[in-house]
Amino acid sequence: MTIDERSGGLVRPLHRILLAFPISLFTFALFTDIAYLKTAEIQWTNFSAWLITGALVFGGIAGVFSIIDYVVRARRGRSRLSLIHLVALALAWVLGLVNAFKHSQDAWSSVGAFGLILSLLCTLLVMIAGWIAYSARETI
């Protein structure tokens, strides 16, 4: 067993566990944005802001593991899907950061159309990243 195989065997499971957090947190932020638009209850925007912040924290950590996974796979010459995964996760993180700033505004302006679209894009991007990560075959 080479060092690449050992590092990939250690990195991928932890990466996938950490990736579950931004997937669920961005998804629930989208749901709480929709709930706010339906009810106008201000607490839903607070929930969204906290969910987005949590998704950014865990998404950043998962992003570090995505970079490691990409480097390991690039050394083996199998990095195309890892690159797509890394780009999707990075875009979700950047849009999530913009969304966090947007959700720091007051009430309607925090969600509105732009906040909802940002939440939807973040959710779609982490779903794509998760699909690639969880559907990848293990090669040892």
JSON list of C-alpha atoms in Angstrom, two decimals, residues 44-138:
[
{"chain": "A", "resi": 44, "resn": "TRP", "atom": "CA", "xyz": [-37.06, 32.29, 10.16]},
{"chain": "A", "resi": 45, "resn": "THR", "atom": "CA", "xyz": [-34.43, 34.72, 8.85]},
{"chain": "A", "resi": 46, "resn": "ASN", "atom": "CA", "xyz": [-32.46, 34.26, 12.07]},
{"chain": "A", "resi": 47, "resn": "PHE", "atom": "CA", "xyz": [-32.59, 30.50, 11.57]},
{"chain": "A", "resi": 48, "resn": "SER", "atom": "CA", "xyz": [-31.42, 30.95, 7.98]},
{"chain": "A", "resi": 49, "resn": "ALA", "atom": "CA", "xyz": [-28.49, 33.11, 9.03]},
{"chain": "A", "resi": 50, "resn": "TRP", "atom": "CA", "xyz": [-27.32, 30.54, 11.58]},
{"chain": "A", "resi": 51, "resn": "LEU", "atom": "CA", "xyz": [-27.77, 27.63, 9.18]},
{"chain": "A", "resi": 52, "resn": "ILE", "atom": "CA", "xyz": [-25.78, 29.43, 6.48]},
{"chain": "A", "resi": 53, "resn": "THR", "atom": "CA", "xyz": [-23.03, 30.24, 8.97]},
{"chain": "A", "resi": 54, "resn": "GLY", "atom": "CA", "xyz": [-22.81, 26.60, 10.04]},
{"chain": "A", "resi": 55, "resn": "ALA", "atom": "CA", "xyz": [-22.74, 25.49, 6.40]},
{"chain": "A", "resi": 56, "resn": "LEU", "atom": "CA", "xyz": [-19.86, 27.89, 5.75]},
{"chain": "A", "resi": 57, "resn": "VAL", "atom": "CA", "xyz": [-17.86, 26.59, 8.71]},
{"chain": "A", "resi": 58, "resn": "PHE", "atom": "CA", "xyz": [-18.24, 22.94, 7.80]},
{"chain": "A", "resi": 59, "resn": "GLY", "atom": "CA", "xyz": [-18.09, 23.68, 4.08]},
{"chain": "A", "resi": 60, "resn": "GLY", "atom": "CA", "xyz": [-14.73, 25.37, 4.58]},
{"chain": "A", "resi": 61, "resn": "ILE", "atom": "CA", "xyz": [-13.37, 22.35, 6.44]},
{"chain": "A", "resi": 62, "resn": "ALA", "atom": "CA", "xyz": [-14.80, 20.00, 3.80]},
{"chain": "A", "resi": 63, "resn": "GLY", "atom": "CA", "xyz": [-13.21, 22.24, 1.16]},
{"chain": "A", "resi": 64, "resn": "VAL", "atom": "CA", "xyz": [-9.77, 21.65, 2.68]},
{"chain": "A", "resi": 65, "resn": "PHE", "atom": "CA", "xyz": [-10.38, 17.91, 2.44]},
{"chain": "A", "resi": 66, "resn": "SER", "atom": "CA", "xyz": [-11.60, 18.38, -1.14]},
{"chain": "A", "resi": 67, "resn": "ILE", "atom": "CA", "xyz": [-8.32, 20.04, -2.01]},
{"chain": "A", "resi": 68, "resn": "ILE", "atom": "CA", "xyz": [-6.39, 17.16, -0.43]},
{"chain": "A", "resi": 69, "resn": "ASP", "atom": "CA", "xyz": [-8.53, 14.62, -2.28]},
{"chain": "A", "resi": 70, "resn": "TYR", "atom": "CA", "xyz": [-8.02, 16.49, -5.55]},
{"chain": "A", "resi": 71, "resn": "VAL", "atom": "CA", "xyz": [-4.23, 16.50, -5.09]},
{"chain": "A", "resi": 72, "resn": "VAL", "atom": "CA", "xyz": [-4.20, 12.78, -4.26]},
{"chain": "A", "resi": 73, "resn": "ARG", "atom": "CA", "xyz": [-6.32, 11.94, -7.29]},
{"chain": "A", "resi": 74, "resn": "ALA", "atom": "CA", "xyz": [-4.35, 14.27, -9.58]},
{"chain": "A", "resi": 75, "resn": "ARG", "atom": "CA", "xyz": [-1.19, 12.34, -8.74]},
{"chain": "A", "resi": 76, "resn": "ARG", "atom": "CA", "xyz": [-2.96, 9.19, -9.96]},
{"chain": "A", "resi": 77, "resn": "GLY", "atom": "CA", "xyz": [-4.27, 10.91, -13.09]},
{"chain": "A", "resi": 78, "resn": "ARG", "atom": "CA", "xyz": [-7.93, 10.64, -12.07]},
{"chain": "A", "resi": 79, "resn": "SER", "atom": "CA", "xyz": [-8.81, 14.17, -11.09]},
{"chain": "A", "resi": 80, "resn": "ARG", "atom": "CA", "xyz": [-11.60, 15.27, -13.44]},
{"chain": "A", "resi": 81, "resn": "LEU", "atom": "CA", "xyz": [-14.53, 14.50, -11.13]},
{"chain": "A", "resi": 82, "resn": "SER", "atom": "CA", "xyz": [-12.54, 15.68, -8.11]},
{"chain": "A", "resi": 83, "resn": "LEU", "atom": "CA", "xyz": [-12.02, 19.01, -9.84]},
{"chain": "A", "resi": 84, "resn": "ILE", "atom": "CA", "xyz": [-15.75, 19.37, -10.60]},
{"chain": "A", "resi": 85, "resn": "HIS", "atom": "CA", "xyz": [-16.50, 18.48, -6.98]},
{"chain": "A", "resi": 86, "resn": "LEU", "atom": "CA", "xyz": [-13.97, 21.02, -5.70]},
{"chain": "A", "resi": 87, "resn": "VAL", "atom": "CA", "xyz": [-15.26, 23.79, -7.96]},
{"chain": "A", "resi": 88, "resn": "ALA", "atom": "CA", "xyz": [-18.91, 23.11, -7.03]},
{"chain": "A", "resi": 89, "resn": "LEU", "atom": "CA", "xyz": [-18.07, 23.17, -3.32]},
{"chain": "A", "resi": 90, "resn": "ALA", "atom": "CA", "xyz": [-15.96, 26.32, -3.68]},
{"chain": "A", "resi": 91, "resn": "LEU", "atom": "CA", "xyz": [-18.71, 28.12, -5.60]},
{"chain": "A", "resi": 92, "resn": "ALA", "atom": "CA", "xyz": [-21.26, 27.08, -2.99]},
{"chain": "A", "resi": 93, "resn": "TRP", "atom": "CA", "xyz": [-18.98, 28.44, -0.28]},
{"chain": "A", "resi": 94, "resn": "VAL", "atom": "CA", "xyz": [-18.44, 31.79, -2.03]},
{"chain": "A", "resi": 95, "resn": "LEU", "atom": "CA", "xyz": [-22.15, 32.19, -2.80]},
{"chain": "A", "resi": 96, "resn": "GLY", "atom": "CA", "xyz": [-22.90, 31.12, 0.78]},
{"chain": "A", "resi": 97, "resn": "LEU", "atom": "CA", "xyz": [-20.63, 33.88, 2.07]},
{"chain": "A", "resi": 98, "resn": "VAL", "atom": "CA", "xyz": [-22.48, 36.42, -0.07]},
{"chain": "A", "resi": 99, "resn": "ASN", "atom": "CA", "xyz": [-25.73, 34.91, 1.21]},
{"chain": "A", "resi": 100, "resn": "ALA", "atom": "CA", "xyz": [-24.56, 35.25, 4.82]},
{"chain": "A", "resi": 101, "resn": "PHE", "atom": "CA", "xyz": [-23.89, 38.94, 4.23]},
{"chain": "A", "resi": 102, "resn": "LYS", "atom": "CA", "xyz": [-27.28, 39.27, 2.56]},
{"chain": "A", "resi": 103, "resn": "HIS", "atom": "CA", "xyz": [-29.01, 37.56, 5.49]},
{"chain": "A", "resi": 104, "resn": "SER", "atom": "CA", "xyz": [-27.40, 40.01, 7.91]},
{"chain": "A", "resi": 105, "resn": "GLN", "atom": "CA", "xyz": [-29.69, 42.73, 6.56]},
{"chain": "A", "resi": 106, "resn": "ASP", "atom": "CA", "xyz": [-33.11, 43.48, 7.98]},
{"chain": "A", "resi": 107, "resn": "ALA", "atom": "CA", "xyz": [-36.17, 41.31, 7.44]},
{"chain": "A", "resi": 108, "resn": "TRP", "atom": "CA", "xyz": [-37.49, 41.33, 3.86]},
{"chain": "A", "resi": 109, "resn": "SER", "atom": "CA", "xyz": [-34.26, 42.63, 2.35]},
{"chain": "A", "resi": 110, "resn": "SER", "atom": "CA", "xyz": [-32.37, 39.71, 3.92]},
{"chain": "A", "resi": 111, "resn": "VAL", "atom": "CA", "xyz": [-34.34, 37.06, 2.09]},
{"chain": "A", "resi": 112, "resn": "GLY", "atom": "CA", "xyz": [-36.42, 38.55, -0.72]},
{"chain": "A", "resi": 113, "resn": "ALA", "atom": "CA", "xyz": [-35.74, 37.24, -4.20]},
{"chain": "A", "resi": 114, "resn": "PHE", "atom": "CA", "xyz": [-31.95, 37.59, -4.11]},
{"chain": "A", "resi": 115, "resn": "GLY", "atom": "CA", "xyz": [-31.48, 35.79, -0.78]},
{"chain": "A", "resi": 116, "resn": "LEU", "atom": "CA", "xyz": [-33.77, 32.99, -1.87]},
{"chain": "A", "resi": 117, "resn": "ILE", "atom": "CA", "xyz": [-31.92, 32.58, -5.19]},
{"chain": "A", "resi": 118, "resn": "LEU", "atom": "CA", "xyz": [-28.58, 32.49, -3.36]},
{"chain": "A", "resi": 119, "resn": "SER", "atom": "CA", "xyz": [-29.91, 29.83, -0.99]},
{"chain": "A", "resi": 120, "resn": "LEU", "atom": "CA", "xyz": [-31.21, 27.81, -3.92]},
{"chain": "A", "resi": 121, "resn": "LEU", "atom": "CA", "xyz": [-27.88, 28.05, -5.80]},
{"chain": "A", "resi": 122, "resn": "CYS", "atom": "CA", "xyz": [-25.91, 27.06, -2.69]},
{"chain": "A", "resi": 123, "resn": "THR", "atom": "CA", "xyz": [-28.18, 24.07, -2.16]},
{"chain": "A", "resi": 124, "resn": "LEU", "atom": "CA", "xyz": [-27.87, 22.94, -5.78]},
{"chain": "A", "resi": 125, "resn": "LEU", "atom": "CA", "xyz": [-24.09, 23.31, -5.78]},
{"chain": "A", "resi": 126, "resn": "VAL", "atom": "CA", "xyz": [-23.56, 21.33, -2.58]},
{"chain": "A", "resi": 127, "resn": "MET", "atom": "CA", "xyz": [-25.96, 18.69, -3.89]},
{"chain": "A", "resi": 128, "resn": "ILE", "atom": "CA", "xyz": [-23.81, 18.36, -7.01]},
{"chain": "A", "resi": 129, "resn": "ALA", "atom": "CA", "xyz": [-20.65, 18.21, -4.89]},
{"chain": "A", "resi": 130, "resn": "GLY", "atom": "CA", "xyz": [-22.26, 15.61, -2.63]},
{"chain": "A", "resi": 131, "resn": "TRP", "atom": "CA", "xyz": [-23.50, 13.55, -5.55]},
{"chain": "A", "resi": 132, "resn": "ILE", "atom": "CA", "xyz": [-19.98, 13.38, -6.96]},
{"chain": "A", "resi": 133, "resn": "ALA", "atom": "CA", "xyz": [-18.39, 12.62, -3.58]},
{"chain": "A", "resi": 134, "resn": "TYR", "atom": "CA", "xyz": [-20.88, 9.96, -2.52]},
{"chain": "A", "resi": 135, "resn": "SER", "atom": "CA", "xyz": [-21.17, 8.26, -5.89]},
{"chain": "A", "resi": 136, "resn": "ALA", "atom": "CA", "xyz": [-17.40, 7.92, -6.42]},
{"chain": "A", "resi": 137, "resn": "ARG", "atom": "CA", "xyz": [-16.16, 4.36, -6.42]},
{"chain": "A", "resi": 138, "resn": "GLU", "atom": "CA", "xyz": [-13.49, 3.39, -3.96]}
]
